[in-house]
Each structure stands twice: as structure tokens, then as C-alpha cells.
CSV table of C-alpha atoms in Angstrom, one decimal:
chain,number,residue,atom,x,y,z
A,1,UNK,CA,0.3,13.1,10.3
A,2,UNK,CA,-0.2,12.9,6.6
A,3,UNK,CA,0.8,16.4,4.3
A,4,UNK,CA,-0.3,16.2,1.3
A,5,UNK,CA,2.2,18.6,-0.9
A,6,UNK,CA,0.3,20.8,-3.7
A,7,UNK,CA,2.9,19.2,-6.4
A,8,UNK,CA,1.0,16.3,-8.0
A,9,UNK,CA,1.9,12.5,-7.2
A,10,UNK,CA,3.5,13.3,-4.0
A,11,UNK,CA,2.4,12.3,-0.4
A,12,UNK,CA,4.7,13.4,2.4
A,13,UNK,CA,4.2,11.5,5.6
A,14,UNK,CA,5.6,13.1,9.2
A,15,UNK,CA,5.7,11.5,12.1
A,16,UNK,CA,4.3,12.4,15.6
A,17,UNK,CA,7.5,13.6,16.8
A,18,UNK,CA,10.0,15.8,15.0
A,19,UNK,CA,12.2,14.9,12.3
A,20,UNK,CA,15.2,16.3,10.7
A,21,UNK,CA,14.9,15.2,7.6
A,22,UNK,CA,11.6,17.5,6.8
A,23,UNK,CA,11.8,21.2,6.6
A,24,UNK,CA,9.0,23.6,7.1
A,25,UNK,CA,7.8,22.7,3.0
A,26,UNK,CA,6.9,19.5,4.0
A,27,UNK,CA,9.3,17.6,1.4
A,28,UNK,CA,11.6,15.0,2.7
A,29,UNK,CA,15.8,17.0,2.7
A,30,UNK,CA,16.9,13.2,2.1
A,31,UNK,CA,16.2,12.1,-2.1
A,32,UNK,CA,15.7,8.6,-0.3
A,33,UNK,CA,15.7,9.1,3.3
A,34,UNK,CA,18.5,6.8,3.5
A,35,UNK,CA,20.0,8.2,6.7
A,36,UNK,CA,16.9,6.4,8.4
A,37,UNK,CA,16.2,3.1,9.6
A,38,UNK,CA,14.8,0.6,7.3
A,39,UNK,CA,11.4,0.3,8.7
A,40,UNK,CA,10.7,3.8,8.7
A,41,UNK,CA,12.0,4.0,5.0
A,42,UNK,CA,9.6,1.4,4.3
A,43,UNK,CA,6.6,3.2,5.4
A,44,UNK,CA,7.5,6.0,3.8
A,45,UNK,CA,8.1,4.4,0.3
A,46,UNK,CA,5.1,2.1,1.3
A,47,UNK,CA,2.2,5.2,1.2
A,48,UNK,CA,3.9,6.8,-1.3
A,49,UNK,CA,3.4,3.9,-3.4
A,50,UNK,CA,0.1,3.9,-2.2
A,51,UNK,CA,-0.7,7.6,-3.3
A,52,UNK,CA,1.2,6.4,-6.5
A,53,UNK,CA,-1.2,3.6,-7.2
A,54,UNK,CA,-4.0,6.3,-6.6
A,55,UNK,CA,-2.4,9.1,-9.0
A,56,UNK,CA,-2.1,6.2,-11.9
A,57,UNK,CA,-5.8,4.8,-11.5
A,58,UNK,CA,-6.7,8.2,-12.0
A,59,UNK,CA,-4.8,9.0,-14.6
A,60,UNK,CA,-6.2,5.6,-15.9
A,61,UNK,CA,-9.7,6.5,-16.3
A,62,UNK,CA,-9.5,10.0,-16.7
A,63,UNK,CA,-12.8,12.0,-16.5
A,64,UNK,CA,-12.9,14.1,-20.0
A,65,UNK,CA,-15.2,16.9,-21.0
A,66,UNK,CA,-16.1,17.9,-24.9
A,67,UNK,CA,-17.0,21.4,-25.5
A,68,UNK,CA,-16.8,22.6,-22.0
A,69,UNK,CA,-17.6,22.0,-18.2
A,70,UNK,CA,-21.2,20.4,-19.2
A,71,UNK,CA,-20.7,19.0,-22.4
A,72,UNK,CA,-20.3,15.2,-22.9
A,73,UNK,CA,-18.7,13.0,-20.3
A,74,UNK,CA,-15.9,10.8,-21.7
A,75,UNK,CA,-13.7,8.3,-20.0
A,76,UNK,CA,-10.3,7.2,-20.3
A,77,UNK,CA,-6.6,6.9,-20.2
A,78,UNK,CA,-4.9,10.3,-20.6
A,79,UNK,CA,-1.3,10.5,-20.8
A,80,UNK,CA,-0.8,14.0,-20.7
A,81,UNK,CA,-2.4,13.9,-17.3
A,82,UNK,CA,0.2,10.7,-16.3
A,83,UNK,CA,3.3,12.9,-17.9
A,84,UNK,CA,2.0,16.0,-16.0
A,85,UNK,CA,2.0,14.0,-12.3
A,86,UNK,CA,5.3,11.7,-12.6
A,87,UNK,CA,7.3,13.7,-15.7
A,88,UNK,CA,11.4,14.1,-14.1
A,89,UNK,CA,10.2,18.0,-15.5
A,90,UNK,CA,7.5,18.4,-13.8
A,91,UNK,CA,8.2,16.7,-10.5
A,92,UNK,CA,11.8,18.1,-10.0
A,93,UNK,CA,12.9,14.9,-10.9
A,94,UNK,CA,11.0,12.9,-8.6
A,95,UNK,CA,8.2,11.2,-10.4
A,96,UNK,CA,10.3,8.2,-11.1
A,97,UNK,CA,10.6,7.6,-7.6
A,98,UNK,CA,7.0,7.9,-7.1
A,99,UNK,CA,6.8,5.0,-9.5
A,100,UNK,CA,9.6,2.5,-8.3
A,101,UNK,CA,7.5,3.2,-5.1
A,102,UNK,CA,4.4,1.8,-6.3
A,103,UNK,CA,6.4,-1.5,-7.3
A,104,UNK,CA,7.8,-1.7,-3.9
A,105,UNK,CA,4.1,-1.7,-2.8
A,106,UNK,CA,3.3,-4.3,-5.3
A,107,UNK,CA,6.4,-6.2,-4.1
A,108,UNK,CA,5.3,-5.6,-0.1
A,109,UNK,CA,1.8,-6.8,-1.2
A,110,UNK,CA,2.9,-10.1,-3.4
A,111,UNK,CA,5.1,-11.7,-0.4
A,112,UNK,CA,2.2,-10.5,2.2
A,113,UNK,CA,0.6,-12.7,0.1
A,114,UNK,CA,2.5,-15.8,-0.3
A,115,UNK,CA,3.6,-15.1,3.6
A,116,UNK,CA,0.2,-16.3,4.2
A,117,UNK,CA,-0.1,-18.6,1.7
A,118,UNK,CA,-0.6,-21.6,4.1
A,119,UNK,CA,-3.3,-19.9,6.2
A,120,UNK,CA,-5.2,-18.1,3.4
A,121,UNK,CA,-5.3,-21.9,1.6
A,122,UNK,CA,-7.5,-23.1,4.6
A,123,UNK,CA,-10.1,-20.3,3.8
A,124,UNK,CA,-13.3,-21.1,1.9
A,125,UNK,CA,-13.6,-18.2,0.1
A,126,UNK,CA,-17.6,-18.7,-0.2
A,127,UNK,CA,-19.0,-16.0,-2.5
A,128,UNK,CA,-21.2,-17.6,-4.5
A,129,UNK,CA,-22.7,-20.5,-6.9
A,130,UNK,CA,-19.1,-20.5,-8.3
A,131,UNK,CA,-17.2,-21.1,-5.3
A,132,UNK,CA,-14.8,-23.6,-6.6
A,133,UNK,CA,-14.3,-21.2,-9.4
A,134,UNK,CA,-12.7,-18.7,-7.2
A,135,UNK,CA,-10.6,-21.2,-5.1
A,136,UNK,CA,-8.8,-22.4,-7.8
A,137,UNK,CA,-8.2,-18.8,-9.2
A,138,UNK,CA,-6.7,-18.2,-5.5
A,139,UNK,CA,-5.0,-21.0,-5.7
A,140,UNK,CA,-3.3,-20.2,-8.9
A,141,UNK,CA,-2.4,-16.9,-7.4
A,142,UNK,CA,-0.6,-18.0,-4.0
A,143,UNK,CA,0.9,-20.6,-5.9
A,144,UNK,CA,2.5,-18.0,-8.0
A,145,UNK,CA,3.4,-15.6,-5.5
A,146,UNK,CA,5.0,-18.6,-3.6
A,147,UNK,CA,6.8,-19.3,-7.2
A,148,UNK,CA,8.4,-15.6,-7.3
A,149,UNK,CA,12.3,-15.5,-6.9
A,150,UNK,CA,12.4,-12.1,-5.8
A,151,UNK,CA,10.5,-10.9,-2.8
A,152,UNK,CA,10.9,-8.0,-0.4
A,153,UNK,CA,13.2,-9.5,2.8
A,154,UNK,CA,10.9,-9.2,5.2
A,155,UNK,CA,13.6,-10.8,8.1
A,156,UNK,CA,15.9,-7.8,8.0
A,157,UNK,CA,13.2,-5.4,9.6
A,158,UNK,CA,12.7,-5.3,13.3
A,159,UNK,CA,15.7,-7.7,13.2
A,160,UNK,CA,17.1,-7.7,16.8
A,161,UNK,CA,15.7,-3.9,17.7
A,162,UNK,CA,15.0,-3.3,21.3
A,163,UNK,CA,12.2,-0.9,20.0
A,164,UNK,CA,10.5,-3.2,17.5
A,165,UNK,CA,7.8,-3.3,19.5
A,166,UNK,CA,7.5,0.2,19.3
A,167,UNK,CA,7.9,1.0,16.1
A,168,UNK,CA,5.5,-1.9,15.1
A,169,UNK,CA,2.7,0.0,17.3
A,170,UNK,CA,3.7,3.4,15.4
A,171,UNK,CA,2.7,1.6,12.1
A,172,UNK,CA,-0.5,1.1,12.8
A,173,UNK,CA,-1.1,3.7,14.5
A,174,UNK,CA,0.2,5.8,11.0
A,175,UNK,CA,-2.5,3.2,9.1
A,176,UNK,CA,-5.3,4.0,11.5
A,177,UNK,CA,-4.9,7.7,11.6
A,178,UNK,CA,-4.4,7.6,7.1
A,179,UNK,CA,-7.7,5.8,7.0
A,180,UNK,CA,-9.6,8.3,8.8
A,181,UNK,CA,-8.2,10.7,6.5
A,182,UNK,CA,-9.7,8.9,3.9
A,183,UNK,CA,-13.2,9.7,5.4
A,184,UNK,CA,-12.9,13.5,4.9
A,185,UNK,CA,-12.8,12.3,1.0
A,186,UNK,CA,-16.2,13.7,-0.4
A,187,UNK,CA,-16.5,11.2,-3.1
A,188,UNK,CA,-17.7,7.9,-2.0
A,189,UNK,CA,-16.4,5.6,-4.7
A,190,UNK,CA,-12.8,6.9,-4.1
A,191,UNK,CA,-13.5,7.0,-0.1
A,192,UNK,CA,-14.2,3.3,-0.4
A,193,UNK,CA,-11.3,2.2,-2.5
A,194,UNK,CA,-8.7,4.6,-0.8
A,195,UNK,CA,-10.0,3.3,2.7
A,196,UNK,CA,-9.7,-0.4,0.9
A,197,UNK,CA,-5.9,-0.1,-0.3
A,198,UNK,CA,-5.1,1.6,3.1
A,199,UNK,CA,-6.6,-1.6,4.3
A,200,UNK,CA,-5.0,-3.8,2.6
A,201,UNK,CA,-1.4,-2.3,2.8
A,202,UNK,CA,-1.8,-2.6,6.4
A,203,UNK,CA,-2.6,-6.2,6.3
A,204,UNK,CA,0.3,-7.0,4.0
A,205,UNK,CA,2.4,-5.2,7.0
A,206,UNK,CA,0.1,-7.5,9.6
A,207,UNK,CA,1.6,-10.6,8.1
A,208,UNK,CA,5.0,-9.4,7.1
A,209,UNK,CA,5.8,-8.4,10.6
A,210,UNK,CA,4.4,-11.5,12.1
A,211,UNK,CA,7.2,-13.7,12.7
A,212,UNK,CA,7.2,-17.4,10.7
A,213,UNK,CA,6.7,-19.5,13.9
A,214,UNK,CA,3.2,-17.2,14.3
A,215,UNK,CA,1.9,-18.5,11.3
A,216,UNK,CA,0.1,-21.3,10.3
A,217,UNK,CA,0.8,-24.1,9.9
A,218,UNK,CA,3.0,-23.2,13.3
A,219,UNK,CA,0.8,-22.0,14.5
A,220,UNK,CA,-3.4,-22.4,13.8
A,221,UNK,CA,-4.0,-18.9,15.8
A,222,UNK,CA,-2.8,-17.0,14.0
A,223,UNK,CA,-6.2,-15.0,12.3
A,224,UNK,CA,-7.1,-12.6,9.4
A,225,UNK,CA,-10.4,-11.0,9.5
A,226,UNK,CA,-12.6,-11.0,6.2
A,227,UNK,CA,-12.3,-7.9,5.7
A,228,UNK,CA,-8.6,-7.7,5.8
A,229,UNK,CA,-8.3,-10.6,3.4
A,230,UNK,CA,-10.6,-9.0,0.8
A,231,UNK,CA,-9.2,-5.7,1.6
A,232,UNK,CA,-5.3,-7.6,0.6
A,233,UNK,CA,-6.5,-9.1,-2.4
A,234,UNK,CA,-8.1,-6.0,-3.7
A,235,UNK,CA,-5.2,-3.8,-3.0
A,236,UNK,CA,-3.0,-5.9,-4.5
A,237,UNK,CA,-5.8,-6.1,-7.6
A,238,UNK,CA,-5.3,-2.2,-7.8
């Protein structure tokens, strides 16, 4: 289940079963939940990010009225509205957090990417008259990713846990049951894009948890759907 606290920039994510690390506010006891197991850590910082990345774009391109609730419609960054969700005064301290977890995302999301670097290669990413255009501007971008000396180590989760199997099936269970959350979203610009980074998050999970020997060249299989690939490069995009 997904809480949603009423302080701004925070998303508080509770498992099926009980925990004792949440008490009855919702708010995690732990400052990093470092008494849990890694994976579960992960997921946690992972849709925190996530509702990170949402507060920021918001924040971002800020919807400003002059003169009152009708008067002219402006658009734009507003910093007093960035300072008010991730301030340390304002978030008990917290807001930082919020913001290293939105680079873990980015981090989850970037070696997702060069994971698959090999498979996504093979694709013809056929969009349009400019075609090649877009290959080489994917290319460019895995072979970056695949340059990038400091990736998330994805070999230390699951690593030798009898339950991994379990646990794996509890992540996407927790992705399926966020994105249908997202449908109860009455706006259906930010219904699309919030369904489209849960997405995407999921698939970078998809491919970090698939072992190397599962993946191309390895083993030709191994398949991402269209959607999930555009749904990955968007996220990441955001």
C-alpha cells in the first residue's frame, strides 16, 4: 500500500504485512531504514525518488496566477514552492533526503540502461522519416551510460537469499498496485506521465534483477516490450 503523508515531498510506502519500522503516522521510525535488507531499502528510496522527481517537475513549471484565482495564467519555475517542499525547515530535516533519492533513481535508471545496452542496440527504434537520427542519439546515450564509472551494484541484491524469489514477486506486485494508483489521478497529463515513470522504474528493476547470463548477447530471449523501453527512456528523460 502507498500513504501519501500530508507533509509535501514525501511518499511513504508500507508493505502488505506489518512492519516495525512505521508507526501509526505513517513516517518511517528509521531516518534511513538501515535496519532493513537492502532490497527493500531500495524500493523504498527508489519511489521516493520517484515522488521526488514528481515534486521537482512541478515545482519546475509551476502554474502562477496574477491578480487572483482567474486572472492570467503564467508558467514557470518557482523556488519558493521548491524551498517550501524539500527546505531541512520545512521538512523536519528531511528534504535533502528526498533529493539524494531522486539521484539514486537516476543512478537505478542509468545502469538499467547500460544493463541492457547490448539488447536495446539490436532495436530499430523506427519512429519516423529520421530514424537514423534517433539511433545514433541512442547510441550516444548507452555508450555513455556504458562509459560511467559509478553505477548502482546491482550484484549485491538478491545475492544468495533463499527468498529472492519472493521478494522479487513483491516488487512488482508494489509497481503494479502504484500504477493503478496513478489512475485515481484526475488530471490526465500527470496520470500519463506518473503511470509512465512508474513504468519505467519498474523496467529499470526488470533488467537490474535479471541476472547477466539472461541477457543478450547470452542469451537472445531475453525481451522488453515497446512500451517498457519507451516508458525507460522517458523516465530516465524526467
Amino acid at each position: 500500500m502507498v500513504q501519501l503523508s500530508s507533509r509535501p515531498g514525501h511518499m511513504a510506502v508500507n508493505l502488505k504485512h506489518p512492519c516495525p519500522f512505521w508507526p501509526d503516522d505513517g513516517r518511517c521510525a528509521l531516518r534511513d531504514c538501515s535496519a532493513m535488507c537492502l532490497e527493500k531499502r531500495a524500493f523504498y528510496r527508489a519511489v521516493s525518488g520517484l515522488h521526488t522527481s514528481i515534486n521537482v517537475h512541478l515545482c519546475a513549471q509551476y502554474l502562477s496566477r496574477e491578480s487572483g484565482p482567474l486572472g492570467r495564467a503564467t508558467w514557470g519555475p518557482n523556488a519558493g514552492e521548491f524551498q517550501r517542499r524539500f527546505s531541512p525547515s520545512s521538512t523536519r530535516g528531511e528534504g535533502p533526503q528526498w533529493l539524494r533519492n531522486l539521484y539514486f533513481v537516476y543512478l537505478l535508471e542509468l545502469g538499467a540502461l547500460a544493463k541492457a545496452a547490448p539488447y536495446l542496440l539490436q532495436e530499430e527504434f523506427y519512429t519516423s522519416a529520421e530514424d537514423e537520427s534517433v539511433r545514433n542519439g541512442v547510441r550516444a546515450l548507452l555508450d555513455a551510460a556504458r562509459d560511467f564509472p559509478h553505477h548502482f551494484n546491482d550484484s549485491a541484491m538478491f545475492n544468495g537469499r533463499k527468498d529472492a524469489a519472493k521478494l522479487k514477486e513483491e516488487f512488482k506486485v508494489h509497481f503494479r498496485n502504484i500504477s493503478k494508483i496513478m489512475d485515481c489521478v484526475g488530471c490526465d497529463k500527470c496520470r500519463l506521465w506518473g503511470k509512465l515513470q512508474v513504468q519505467g522504474l519498474g523496467t529499470a528493476f526488470k533488467i537490474l534483477f535479471t541476472d547477466k547470463s539472461r541477457l543478450p548477447p547470452e542469451n537472445p530471449k531475453f525481451h522488453l516490450s515497446r512500451s517498457e523501453i519507451v516508458s525507460l527512456f522517458n523516465a530516465f528523460g524526467r
